[in-house]
mmCIF file of C-alpha atoms in Angstrom:
data_model
loop_
_atom_site.group_PDB
_atom_site.id
_atom_site.type_symbol
_atom_site.label_atom_id
_atom_site.label_comp_id
_atom_site.label_asym_id
_atom_site.label_seq_id
_atom_site.Cartn_x
_atom_site.Cartn_y
_atom_site.Cartn_z
ATOM 1 C CA UNK Y 1 4.973 7.657 -21.059
ATOM 2 C CA UNK Y 2 1.396 8.899 -21.998
ATOM 3 C CA UNK Y 3 2.094 12.471 -20.581
ATOM 4 C CA UNK Y 4 4.126 14.669 -18.365
ATOM 5 C CA UNK Y 5 1.708 14.574 -15.423
ATOM 6 C CA UNK Y 6 1.498 10.694 -15.526
ATOM 7 C CA UNK Y 7 5.319 10.604 -15.322
ATOM 8 C CA UNK Y 8 5.307 12.974 -12.482
ATOM 9 C CA UNK Y 9 2.790 10.944 -10.649
ATOM 10 C CA UNK Y 10 4.983 7.852 -11.197
ATOM 11 C CA UNK Y 11 7.925 9.765 -9.754
ATOM 12 C CA UNK Y 12 6.042 11.234 -6.815
ATOM 13 C CA UNK Y 13 4.858 7.606 -6.016
ATOM 14 C CA UNK Y 14 8.498 6.361 -5.756
ATOM 15 C CA UNK Y 15 8.996 8.337 -2.481
ATOM 16 C CA UNK Y 16 7.066 5.713 -0.766
ATOM 17 C CA UNK Y 17 9.044 3.041 1.014
ATOM 18 C CA UNK Y 18 9.682 -0.172 -1.086
ATOM 19 C CA UNK Y 19 7.975 1.129 -4.182
ATOM 20 C CA UNK Y 20 10.155 0.779 -7.277
ATOM 21 C CA UNK Y 21 9.609 2.025 -10.782
ATOM 22 C CA UNK Y 22 7.354 -0.905 -11.866
ATOM 23 C CA UNK Y 23 5.260 -0.653 -8.795
ATOM 24 C CA UNK Y 24 4.937 3.204 -9.066
ATOM 25 C CA UNK Y 25 3.891 2.619 -12.686
ATOM 26 C CA UNK Y 26 1.230 0.128 -11.712
ATOM 27 C CA UNK Y 27 -0.047 2.257 -8.819
ATOM 28 C CA UNK Y 28 -0.359 5.331 -11.050
ATOM 29 C CA UNK Y 29 -2.275 3.358 -13.741
ATOM 30 C CA UNK Y 30 -4.519 1.760 -11.076
ATOM 31 C CA UNK Y 31 -5.260 5.166 -9.648
ATOM 32 C CA UNK Y 32 -5.897 6.961 -13.021
ATOM 33 C CA UNK Y 33 -7.995 4.273 -14.452
ATOM 34 C CA UNK Y 34 -9.828 2.628 -11.777
ATOM 35 C CA UNK Y 35 -9.912 4.863 -8.680
ATOM 36 C CA UNK Y 36 -9.759 8.676 -9.353
ATOM 37 C CA UNK Y 37 -11.841 9.354 -6.409
ATOM 38 C CA UNK Y 38 -9.499 7.334 -4.087
ATOM 39 C CA UNK Y 39 -6.625 9.321 -5.672
ATOM 40 C CA UNK Y 40 -8.123 12.570 -4.746
ATOM 41 C CA UNK Y 41 -9.019 11.256 -1.312
ATOM 42 C CA UNK Y 42 -5.292 10.217 -0.896
ATOM 43 C CA UNK Y 43 -4.141 13.685 -2.049
ATOM 44 C CA UNK Y 44 -6.535 15.178 0.548
ATOM 45 C CA UNK Y 45 -5.245 12.887 3.358
ATOM 46 C CA UNK Y 46 -1.635 13.769 2.450
ATOM 47 C CA UNK Y 47 -2.291 17.451 2.676
ATOM 48 C CA UNK Y 48 -4.168 17.204 5.902
ATOM 49 C CA UNK Y 49 -1.667 14.843 7.566
ATOM 50 C CA UNK Y 50 1.369 16.922 6.658
ATOM 51 C CA UNK Y 51 -0.336 20.077 7.859
ATOM 52 C CA UNK Y 52 -1.639 18.789 11.309
ATOM 53 C CA UNK Y 53 0.507 15.920 12.503
ATOM 54 C CA UNK Y 54 3.625 16.822 14.353
ATOM 55 C CA UNK Y 55 5.628 15.810 17.516
ATOM 56 C CA UNK Y 56 3.978 15.570 20.906
ATOM 57 C CA UNK Y 57 5.471 18.207 23.092
ATOM 58 C CA UNK Y 58 5.867 15.677 25.938
ATOM 59 C CA UNK Y 59 6.833 12.243 24.612
ATOM 60 C CA UNK Y 60 7.832 13.224 20.979
ATOM 61 C CA UNK Y 61 5.433 10.688 19.481
ATOM 62 C CA UNK Y 62 3.063 11.954 16.903
ATOM 63 C CA UNK Y 63 -0.144 13.932 17.492
ATOM 64 C CA UNK Y 64 -2.467 16.594 16.101
ATOM 65 C CA UNK Y 65 -2.679 18.451 19.319
ATOM 66 C CA UNK Y 66 -0.028 20.028 21.516
ATOM 67 C CA UNK Y 67 0.271 16.910 23.656
ATOM 68 C CA UNK Y 68 -0.710 13.408 22.584
ATOM 69 C CA UNK Y 69 -3.806 11.356 23.770
ATOM 70 C CA UNK Y 70 -1.420 8.758 25.550
ATOM 71 C CA UNK Y 71 0.382 11.527 27.478
ATOM 72 C CA UNK Y 72 -2.939 13.127 28.600
ATOM 73 C CA UNK Y 73 -4.568 9.834 29.350
ATOM 74 C CA UNK Y 74 -5.564 9.301 33.086
ATOM 75 C CA UNK Y 75 -6.079 5.589 32.641
ATOM 76 C CA UNK Y 76 -2.346 4.819 31.981
ATOM 77 C CA UNK Y 77 0.273 4.227 34.583
ATOM 78 C CA UNK Y 78 2.436 7.336 35.050
ATOM 79 C CA UNK Y 79 5.031 5.348 37.000
ATOM 80 C CA UNK Y 80 5.865 3.219 33.939
ATOM 81 C CA UNK Y 81 7.841 4.834 31.130
ATOM 82 C CA UNK Y 82 8.624 2.987 27.901
ATOM 83 C CA UNK Y 83 11.618 4.514 25.942
ATOM 84 C CA UNK Y 84 11.428 3.609 22.310
ATOM 85 C CA UNK Y 85 13.374 4.866 19.206
ATOM 86 C CA UNK Y 86 10.462 5.940 16.971
ATOM 87 C CA UNK Y 87 6.729 6.454 16.759
ATOM 88 C CA UNK Y 88 6.439 3.242 14.771
ATOM 89 C CA UNK Y 89 7.710 1.515 17.855
ATOM 90 C CA UNK Y 90 4.923 3.168 20.014
ATOM 91 C CA UNK Y 91 2.577 1.834 17.519
ATOM 92 C CA UNK Y 92 3.881 -1.620 17.440
ATOM 93 C CA UNK Y 93 3.814 -1.803 21.232
ATOM 94 C CA UNK Y 94 0.365 -0.379 21.420
ATOM 95 C CA UNK Y 95 -0.870 -2.947 18.896
ATOM 96 C CA UNK Y 96 0.650 -5.753 21.066
ATOM 97 C CA UNK Y 97 -1.652 -4.448 23.853
ATOM 98 C CA UNK Y 98 0.966 -5.285 26.403
ATOM 99 C CA UNK Y 99 1.761 -2.030 27.868
ATOM 100 C CA UNK Y 100 -0.368 0.477 29.761
ATOM 101 C CA UNK Y 101 2.197 3.116 30.887
ATOM 102 C CA UNK Y 102 3.448 6.166 29.079
ATOM 103 C CA UNK Y 103 6.038 6.495 26.254
ATOM 104 C CA UNK Y 104 9.171 8.392 25.506
ATOM 105 C CA UNK Y 105 10.262 8.586 21.919
ATOM 106 C CA UNK Y 106 13.993 9.168 21.305
ATOM 107 C CA UNK Y 107 13.661 9.944 17.550
ATOM 108 C CA UNK Y 108 16.765 7.639 16.887
ATOM 109 C CA UNK Y 109 19.594 5.900 18.574
ATOM 110 C CA UNK Y 110 23.157 6.746 19.539
ATOM 111 C CA UNK Y 111 25.483 6.659 16.444
ATOM 112 C CA UNK Y 112 28.640 8.455 17.128
ATOM 113 C CA UNK Y 113 30.001 7.704 13.532
ATOM 114 C CA UNK Y 114 26.936 9.679 12.226
ATOM 115 C CA UNK Y 115 27.446 12.477 14.568
ATOM 116 C CA UNK Y 116 24.258 11.376 16.648
ATOM 117 C CA UNK Y 117 25.281 11.691 20.308
ATOM 118 C CA UNK Y 118 23.096 11.966 23.497
ATOM 119 C CA UNK Y 119 22.009 15.511 22.753
ATOM 120 C CA UNK Y 120 20.728 14.762 19.250
ATOM 121 C CA UNK Y 121 18.298 12.150 20.585
ATOM 122 C CA UNK Y 122 17.275 14.189 23.538
ATOM 123 C CA UNK Y 123 18.686 12.127 26.372
ATOM 124 C CA UNK Y 124 19.252 15.212 28.544
ATOM 125 C CA UNK Y 125 15.461 15.853 28.151
ATOM 126 C CA UNK Y 126 14.546 12.304 29.079
ATOM 127 C CA UNK Y 127 16.823 12.613 32.141
ATOM 128 C CA UNK Y 128 14.971 15.746 33.127
ATOM 129 C CA UNK Y 129 11.574 13.882 32.481
ATOM 130 C CA UNK Y 130 12.749 11.250 35.068
ATOM 131 C CA UNK Y 131 13.962 13.771 37.673
ATOM 132 C CA UNK Y 132 10.587 14.730 39.035
ATOM 133 C CA UNK Y 133 10.434 11.255 40.851
ATOM 134 C CA UNK Y 134 7.054 10.144 39.192
ATOM 135 C CA UNK Y 135 8.412 7.405 37.138
ATOM 136 C CA UNK Y 136 9.540 4.291 39.035
ATOM 137 C CA UNK Y 137 10.405 1.973 36.253
ATOM 138 C CA UNK Y 138 11.833 2.854 32.818
ATOM 139 C CA UNK Y 139 11.430 -0.003 30.240
ATOM 140 C CA UNK Y 140 14.169 0.188 27.612
ATOM 141 C CA UNK Y 141 12.544 -0.796 24.432
ATOM 142 C CA UNK Y 142 15.065 0.439 22.053
ATOM 143 C CA UNK Y 143 15.587 -2.021 18.956
ATOM 144 C CA UNK Y 144 17.712 -5.236 19.677
ATOM 145 C CA UNK Y 145 20.272 -3.890 17.169
ATOM 146 C CA UNK Y 146 23.865 -2.908 18.032
ATOM 147 C CA UNK Y 147 22.873 0.669 18.127
ATOM 148 C CA UNK Y 148 19.649 -0.010 20.168
ATOM 149 C CA UNK Y 149 21.658 -2.039 22.631
ATOM 150 C CA UNK Y 150 24.268 0.663 23.010
ATOM 151 C CA UNK Y 151 21.640 3.346 23.492
ATOM 152 C CA UNK Y 152 19.930 1.387 26.190
ATOM 153 C CA UNK Y 153 23.248 0.800 27.950
ATOM 154 C CA UNK Y 154 24.101 4.565 27.742
ATOM 155 C CA UNK Y 155 20.636 5.282 29.236
ATOM 156 C CA UNK Y 156 21.263 3.091 32.213
ATOM 157 C CA UNK Y 157 24.556 4.873 32.921
ATOM 158 C CA UNK Y 158 22.986 8.334 32.307
ATOM 159 C CA UNK Y 159 20.124 7.596 34.960
ATOM 160 C CA UNK Y 160 22.480 5.966 37.475
ATOM 161 C CA UNK Y 161 21.957 8.796 39.945
ATOM 162 C CA UNK Y 162 18.166 8.615 39.749
ATOM 163 C CA UNK Y 163 15.937 6.469 42.115
ATOM 164 C CA UNK Y 164 14.384 4.609 39.212
ATOM 165 C CA UNK Y 165 14.431 1.013 38.141
ATOM 166 C CA UNK Y 166 15.452 0.324 34.429
ATOM 167 C CA UNK Y 167 14.480 -2.702 32.617
ATOM 168 C CA UNK Y 168 15.126 -4.017 29.114
ATOM 169 C CA UNK Y 169 12.565 -5.875 26.999
ATOM 170 C CA UNK Y 170 13.393 -9.663 26.833
ATOM 171 C CA UNK Y 171 15.478 -11.183 23.947
ATOM 172 C CA UNK Y 172 15.021 -14.718 22.900
ATOM 173 C CA UNK Y 173 13.411 -16.888 20.525
ATOM 174 C CA UNK Y 174 10.390 -15.183 18.844
ATOM 175 C CA UNK Y 175 6.879 -16.672 19.069
ATOM 176 C CA UNK Y 176 6.640 -19.646 16.593
ATOM 177 C CA UNK Y 177 10.410 -19.548 16.024
ATOM 178 C CA UNK Y 178 11.858 -22.954 15.028
ATOM 179 C CA UNK Y 179 15.274 -23.347 16.741
ATOM 180 C CA UNK Y 180 16.980 -24.663 13.708
ATOM 181 C CA UNK Y 181 16.229 -21.321 11.848
ATOM 182 C CA UNK Y 182 17.006 -18.975 14.800
ATOM 183 C CA UNK Y 183 20.382 -17.332 14.495
ATOM 184 C CA UNK Y 184 23.098 -18.386 16.969
ATOM 185 C CA UNK Y 185 23.372 -15.060 18.810
ATOM 186 C CA UNK Y 186 19.590 -15.157 19.476
ATOM 187 C CA UNK Y 187 19.791 -18.665 20.651
ATOM 188 C CA UNK Y 188 22.924 -18.131 22.913
ATOM 189 C CA UNK Y 189 20.815 -15.093 24.460
ATOM 190 C CA UNK Y 190 17.804 -17.266 24.911
ATOM 191 C CA UNK Y 191 19.850 -19.978 26.643
ATOM 192 C CA UNK Y 192 21.620 -17.366 28.818
ATOM 193 C CA UNK Y 193 18.337 -15.591 29.799
ATOM 194 C CA UNK Y 194 16.470 -19.014 30.416
ATOM 195 C CA UNK Y 195 13.487 -18.672 32.927
ATOM 196 C CA UNK Y 196 12.683 -21.043 35.658
ATOM 197 C CA UNK Y 197 9.538 -23.010 35.105
ATOM 198 C CA UNK Y 198 9.446 -25.121 38.332
ATOM 199 C CA UNK E 1 -3.328 5.346 16.495
ATOM 200 C CA UNK E 2 -1.753 8.800 16.988
ATOM 201 C CA UNK E 3 -4.606 10.922 15.559
ATOM 202 C CA UNK E 4 -7.720 10.811 13.226
ATOM 203 C CA UNK E 5 -5.767 12.196 10.298
ATOM 204 C CA UNK E 6 -2.999 9.660 10.633
ATOM 205 C CA UNK E 7 -5.616 6.974 10.451
ATOM 206 C CA UNK E 8 -7.213 8.579 7.511
ATOM 207 C CA UNK E 9 -3.891 8.672 5.716
ATOM 208 C CA UNK E 10 -3.334 5.014 6.380
ATOM 209 C CA UNK E 11 -6.779 4.214 5.103
ATOM 210 C CA UNK E 12 -6.254 6.438 1.973
ATOM 211 C CA UNK E 13 -2.936 4.674 1.206
ATOM 212 C CA UNK E 14 -4.615 1.198 1.279
ATOM 213 C CA UNK E 15 -6.299 2.059 -2.044
ATOM 214 C CA UNK E 16 -2.792 1.455 -3.708
ATOM 215 C CA UNK E 17 -2.519 -1.984 -5.240
ATOM 216 C CA UNK E 18 -0.700 -4.610 -2.940
ATOM 217 C CA UNK E 19 -0.540 -2.205 0.014
ATOM 218 C CA UNK E 20 -1.882 -3.856 3.134
ATOM 219 C CA UNK E 21 -2.475 -2.325 6.435
ATOM 220 C CA UNK E 22 1.191 -2.877 7.654
ATOM 221 C CA UNK E 23 2.660 -1.216 4.516
ATOM 222 C CA UNK E 24 0.142 1.590 4.646
ATOM 223 C CA UNK E 25 1.236 2.365 8.227
ATOM 224 C CA UNK E 26 4.850 2.203 7.325
ATOM 225 C CA UNK E 27 4.283 4.585 4.494
ATOM 226 C CA UNK E 28 2.283 7.000 6.513
ATOM 227 C CA UNK E 29 4.976 7.154 9.116
ATOM 228 C CA UNK E 30 7.849 7.560 6.495
ATOM 229 C CA UNK E 31 5.834 10.322 4.902
ATOM 230 C CA UNK E 32 4.940 12.254 8.094
ATOM 231 C CA UNK E 33 8.361 11.765 9.765
ATOM 232 C CA UNK E 34 10.943 11.845 7.010
ATOM 233 C CA UNK E 35 9.365 13.307 3.767
ATOM 234 C CA UNK E 36 6.641 15.836 4.407
ATOM 235 C CA UNK E 37 7.799 17.652 1.289
ATOM 236 C CA UNK E 38 7.467 14.565 -0.763
ATOM 237 C CA UNK E 39 4.024 13.954 0.543
ATOM 238 C CA UNK E 40 2.962 17.335 -0.423
ATOM 239 C CA UNK E 41 4.475 16.642 -3.986
ATOM 240 C CA UNK E 42 2.606 13.367 -4.119
ATOM 241 C CA UNK E 43 -0.654 15.028 -3.115
ATOM 242 C CA UNK E 44 -0.083 17.718 -5.855
ATOM 243 C CA UNK E 45 0.774 15.105 -8.462
ATOM 244 C CA UNK E 46 -2.388 13.034 -7.511
ATOM 245 C CA UNK E 47 -4.499 16.137 -7.969
ATOM 246 C CA UNK E 48 -3.063 17.100 -11.324
ATOM 247 C CA UNK E 49 -3.022 13.708 -12.721
ATOM 248 C CA UNK E 50 -6.670 13.026 -11.915
ATOM 249 C CA UNK E 51 -7.550 16.398 -13.275
ATOM 250 C CA UNK E 52 -5.702 16.230 -16.594
ATOM 251 C CA UNK E 53 -5.239 12.658 -17.653
ATOM 252 C CA UNK E 54 -7.990 10.942 -19.490
ATOM 253 C CA UNK E 55 -8.561 8.517 -22.562
ATOM 254 C CA UNK E 56 -7.246 9.393 -25.987
ATOM 255 C CA UNK E 57 -10.306 10.005 -28.256
ATOM 256 C CA UNK E 58 -8.619 7.805 -31.011
ATOM 257 C CA UNK E 59 -6.947 4.986 -29.395
ATOM 258 C CA UNK E 60 -8.296 4.900 -25.900
ATOM 259 C CA UNK E 61 -4.873 5.039 -24.208
ATOM 260 C CA UNK E 62 -4.204 7.707 -21.787
ATOM 261 C CA UNK E 63 -3.271 11.324 -22.641
ATOM 262 C CA UNK E 64 -3.477 14.879 -21.290
ATOM 263 C CA UNK E 65 -4.658 16.100 -24.652
ATOM 264 C CA UNK E 66 -7.652 15.289 -26.959
ATOM 265 C CA UNK E 67 -5.497 12.774 -28.948
ATOM 266 C CA UNK E 68 -2.328 11.079 -27.598
ATOM 267 C CA UNK E 69 1.117 11.501 -28.804
ATOM 268 C CA UNK E 70 1.387 8.140 -30.458
ATOM 269 C CA UNK E 71 -1.769 8.699 -32.408
ATOM 270 C CA UNK E 72 -0.480 12.049 -33.567
ATOM 271 C CA UNK E 73 2.918 10.944 -34.464
ATOM 272 C CA UNK E 74 3.894 11.053 -37.974
ATOM 273 C CA UNK E 75 6.917 8.761 -37.315
ATOM 274 C CA UNK E 76 4.764 5.685 -36.680
ATOM 275 C CA UNK E 77 3.665 3.234 -39.242
ATOM 276 C CA UNK E 78 -0.177 3.842 -39.699
ATOM 277 C CA UNK E 79 -0.538 0.580 -41.375
ATOM 278 C CA UNK E 80 0.167 -1.449 -38.304
ATOM 279 C CA UNK E 81 -2.365 -1.388 -35.390
ATOM 280 C CA UNK E 82 -1.681 -3.169 -32.280
ATOM 281 C CA UNK E 83 -4.656 -4.105 -30.186
ATOM 282 C CA UNK E 84 -4.292 -4.433 -26.419
ATOM 283 C CA UNK E 85 -6.371 -4.770 -23.344
ATOM 284 C CA UNK E 86 -5.199 -1.786 -21.355
ATOM 285 C CA UNK E 87 -2.874 1.329 -21.327
ATOM 286 C CA UNK E 88 -0.510 -0.722 -19.099
ATOM 287 C CA UNK E 89 0.065 -3.065 -22.066
ATOM 288 C CA UNK E 90 0.845 -0.013 -24.377
ATOM 289 C CA UNK E 91 3.369 0.921 -21.845
ATOM 290 C CA UNK E 92 4.894 -2.553 -21.576
ATOM 291 C CA UNK E 93 5.128 -2.876 -25.538
ATOM 292 C CA UNK E 94 6.566 0.661 -25.788
ATOM 293 C CA UNK E 95 9.077 -0.160 -23.161
ATOM 294 C CA UNK E 96 10.225 -3.348 -25.154
ATOM 295 C CA UNK E 97 10.893 -1.028 -28.119
ATOM 296 C CA UNK E 98 9.639 -3.743 -30.508
ATOM 297 C CA UNK E 99 6.810 -1.860 -32.134
ATOM 298 C CA UNK E 100 6.573 1.309 -34.251
ATOM 299 C CA UNK E 101 2.943 1.322 -35.394
ATOM 300 C CA UNK E 102 -0.231 2.641 -33.625
ATOM 301 C CA UNK E 103 -2.314 1.224 -30.782
ATOM 302 C CA UNK E 104 -5.861 0.444 -29.984
ATOM 303 C CA UNK E 105 -6.909 -0.081 -26.340
ATOM 304 C CA UNK E 106 -9.889 -2.162 -25.867
ATOM 305 C CA UNK E 107 -10.204 -1.405 -22.046
ATOM 306 C CA UNK E 108 -10.791 -4.976 -21.124
ATOM 307 C CA UNK E 109 -11.527 -8.423 -22.557
ATOM 308 C CA UNK E 110 -14.738 -10.217 -23.478
ATOM 309 C CA UNK E 111 -16.247 -11.849 -20.278
ATOM 310 C CA UNK E 112 -19.823 -12.834 -20.985
ATOM 311 C CA UNK E 113 -20.289 -14.048 -17.374
ATOM 312 C CA UNK E 114 -19.623 -10.542 -16.225
ATOM 313 C CA UNK E 115 -21.635 -9.026 -18.814
ATOM 314 C CA UNK E 116 -18.880 -7.738 -20.751
ATOM 315 C CA UNK E 117 -19.667 -8.220 -24.502
ATOM 316 C CA UNK E 118 -18.157 -6.798 -27.606
ATOM 317 C CA UNK E 119 -20.094 -3.530 -27.120
ATOM 318 C CA UNK E 120 -18.638 -2.959 -23.693
ATOM 319 C CA UNK E 121 -15.014 -3.162 -25.045
ATOM 320 C CA UNK E 122 -15.652 -0.999 -28.114
ATOM 321 C CA UNK E 123 -15.302 -3.645 -30.790
ATOM 322 C CA UNK E 124 -17.749 -2.011 -33.036
ATOM 323 C CA UNK E 125 -15.549 1.247 -32.757
ATOM 324 C CA UNK E 126 -12.370 -0.777 -33.703
ATOM 325 C CA UNK E 127 -14.111 -2.418 -36.654
ATOM 326 C CA UNK E 128 -15.065 1.147 -37.720
ATOM 327 C CA UNK E 129 -11.477 2.327 -37.264
ATOM 328 C CA UNK E 130 -10.366 -0.572 -39.523
ATOM 329 C CA UNK E 131 -12.953 0.157 -42.252
ATOM 330 C CA UNK E 132 -11.005 3.128 -43.706
ATOM 331 C CA UNK E 133 -8.461 0.666 -45.373
ATOM 332 C CA UNK E 134 -5.405 2.533 -43.918
ATOM 333 C CA UNK E 135 -4.443 -0.394 -41.655
ATOM 334 C CA UNK E 136 -3.070 -3.445 -43.306
ATOM 335 C CA UNK E 137 -2.040 -5.479 -40.380
ATOM 336 C CA UNK E 138 -3.725 -5.863 -36.902
ATOM 337 C CA UNK E 139 -1.528 -7.381 -34.252
ATOM 338 C CA UNK E 140 -3.549 -9.019 -31.564
ATOM 339 C CA UNK E 141 -1.775 -8.414 -28.450
ATOM 340 C CA UNK E 142 -4.339 -9.108 -25.815
ATOM 341 C CA UNK E 143 -3.218 -11.204 -22.903
ATOM 342 C CA UNK E 144 -2.381 -14.819 -23.137
ATOM 343 C CA UNK E 145 -5.007 -15.666 -20.778
ATOM 344 C CA UNK E 146 -8.244 -17.664 -21.624
ATOM 345 C CA UNK E 147 -10.220 -14.325 -21.918
ATOM 346 C CA UNK E 148 -7.484 -12.601 -23.832
ATOM 347 C CA UNK E 149 -7.432 -15.517 -26.320
ATOM 348 C CA UNK E 150 -11.209 -15.578 -26.656
ATOM 349 C CA UNK E 151 -11.136 -12.039 -27.340
ATOM 350 C CA UNK E 152 -8.437 -12.236 -30.047
ATOM 351 C CA UNK E 153 -10.431 -15.069 -31.694
ATOM 352 C CA UNK E 154 -13.635 -12.993 -31.639
ATOM 353 C CA UNK E 155 -11.782 -10.052 -33.261
ATOM 354 C CA UNK E 156 -10.555 -12.305 -36.136
ATOM 355 C CA UNK E 157 -14.149 -13.358 -36.828
ATOM 356 C CA UNK E 158 -15.532 -9.860 -36.468
ATOM 357 C CA UNK E 159 -13.019 -8.458 -39.053
ATOM 358 C CA UNK E 160 -13.362 -11.390 -41.405
ATOM 359 C CA UNK E 161 -15.087 -9.157 -43.941
ATOM 360 C CA UNK E 162 -12.205 -6.667 -43.930
ATOM 361 C CA UNK E 163 -9.111 -6.688 -46.203
ATOM 362 C CA UNK E 164 -6.700 -6.606 -43.292
ATOM 363 C CA UNK E 165 -4.128 -9.313 -41.974
ATOM 364 C CA UNK E 166 -4.520 -10.191 -38.478
ATOM 365 C CA UNK E 167 -1.660 -11.762 -36.362
ATOM 366 C CA UNK E 168 -1.317 -12.799 -32.927
ATOM 367 C CA UNK E 169 1.806 -12.174 -30.799
ATOM 368 C CA UNK E 170 3.934 -15.346 -30.379
ATOM 369 C CA UNK E 171 3.466 -17.755 -27.417
ATOM 370 C CA UNK E 172 6.165 -19.847 -26.206
ATOM 371 C CA UNK E 173 9.014 -20.161 -23.631
ATOM 372 C CA UNK E 174 9.850 -16.723 -22.172
ATOM 373 C CA UNK E 175 13.386 -15.393 -22.555
ATOM 374 C CA UNK E 176 15.647 -16.981 -19.843
ATOM 375 C CA UNK E 177 13.073 -19.669 -19.203
ATOM 376 C CA UNK E 178 14.370 -23.101 -18.125
ATOM 377 C CA UNK E 179 12.227 -25.838 -19.601
ATOM 378 C CA UNK E 180 11.819 -27.803 -16.308
ATOM 379 C CA UNK E 181 10.147 -24.770 -14.783
ATOM 380 C CA UNK E 182 7.905 -23.859 -17.731
ATOM 381 C CA UNK E 183 4.318 -25.055 -17.594
ATOM 382 C CA UNK E 184 3.241 -27.852 -19.786
ATOM 383 C CA UNK E 185 0.580 -25.893 -21.692
ATOM 384 C CA UNK E 186 3.316 -23.184 -22.657
ATOM 385 C CA UNK E 187 5.839 -25.883 -23.594
ATOM 386 C CA UNK E 188 3.269 -27.766 -25.724
ATOM 387 C CA UNK E 189 2.503 -24.408 -27.531
ATOM 388 C CA UNK E 190 6.275 -23.816 -27.847
ATOM 389 C CA UNK E 191 6.790 -27.189 -29.549
ATOM 390 C CA UNK E 192 3.682 -26.785 -31.771
ATOM 391 C CA UNK E 193 4.833 -23.332 -32.895
ATOM 392 C CA UNK E 194 8.463 -24.261 -33.412
ATOM 393 C CA UNK E 195 10.353 -22.282 -35.919
ATOM 394 C CA UNK E 196 12.705 -23.542 -38.680
ATOM 395 C CA UNK E 197 16.231 -22.618 -38.220
ATOM 396 C CA UNK E 198 17.870 -24.230 -41.147
#
C-alpha cells in the first residue's frame, strides 16, 4: 500500500512484541503523518542502543560499559546475590525497590528437551562466582514456572558443597488477589507456606 | 535502568501509538536481547520512510513519488471520487476491495472549535478538482462521527453548483452485528435506511 518503503516500515515494526499487522500499519501511519521527528529519534535510539548495549561481564545483565552500575556500586550488599532468568527480571525487582544486593542473570532456565543444560545458562560460572566466599545468601528469583522451579532446585543441589544460604522468593496469593480467582495450585502453596501472625 | 541509551530507547518507543511505559520496556529488552538485527532494520526503515514518503500532489494520500500510484492508474474509474479524512481510510477502503475509483484525502475534518475550517482541510482545492467535469460521482466516506457527518454535509453544500452526484457511504448494522449489542442510534439509522428486498 502507498509505497515500497511504507510496506517495509510496516514489516519492520512487526518485529516488536505483540504488534500485529493492523497495529504495525497504524504505527507506520502515525509516524509518517504525525511524528516524523519522533520516527527519526526512534531510528537513532535503535542504532545507538544496538551498538552500545551489551551484557555485563560480571552479572550478565545489560550495560553500556564493561561492568554494569549495580555490580560496581559500593552501596549495595555484596553478601546478597539474587539469581534471575533475564535482565527484565532485574528491572522488575529494581522497580519493586525490595532488594539492595547484587544480581546474577542466568539468561534462561534449564530446559533439557530444548538442549539447554547447566552449561548453556552459565551455572558453572555462577558456582565459581559463589566460591570466593563473599556471598552469604543466594536468593533464587527464577520464574515460578515449572522450568524456573527446576532451575532453582538444580542450583540448590549444585551449590550444596558451598557455605552459602539459598532462599527462594515466596509464592502465594498476589497483592489484591481475590481467593475465588486464584488458581488452586497457588492457593495450596499459600496455605502450605502460611506464616504465623501471633 | 541499565544505561542511558536503554532509557532513551524506551522513551523513543513511547511515541508509538498505544505503547505505554511497560510495553516500551518490554519492546526495548526484546530488541536488545533477541533481535538486534531487526532493531537495525527498523531504524533503517524509519529513516527511509521519513525521508521518502510524503503527500501525493493530487489526492494528498501518501506516496514516494510526485503523484501516487492510484492517481496515476489507468485501470481506475476517474469518474468516481471517494473523499476520506486520512490516508488510513484510503488503506481501509482499498483493503475492502470495494472501490475502483480515485481518492481525495482531506487530511482531517471540520472542527470550528479547534480552528479547523474549510481552508485548513483543503475544501477549496477539492471543489477546484471537481470543476473540470471529469468526476460524475463523489462518494463521501468521511467518518461516521459528528465531525465526519458535518464535513460531509458541508461538502454537499459547497459543491451544490457543480453537476456532480454526491453519495454518502451507508450507515447501519455492521456485518456480524447482533442487534442487542448495537447502539440505538445505529439501529434507528438502520431501520430508517432499510432496503427493499422484494
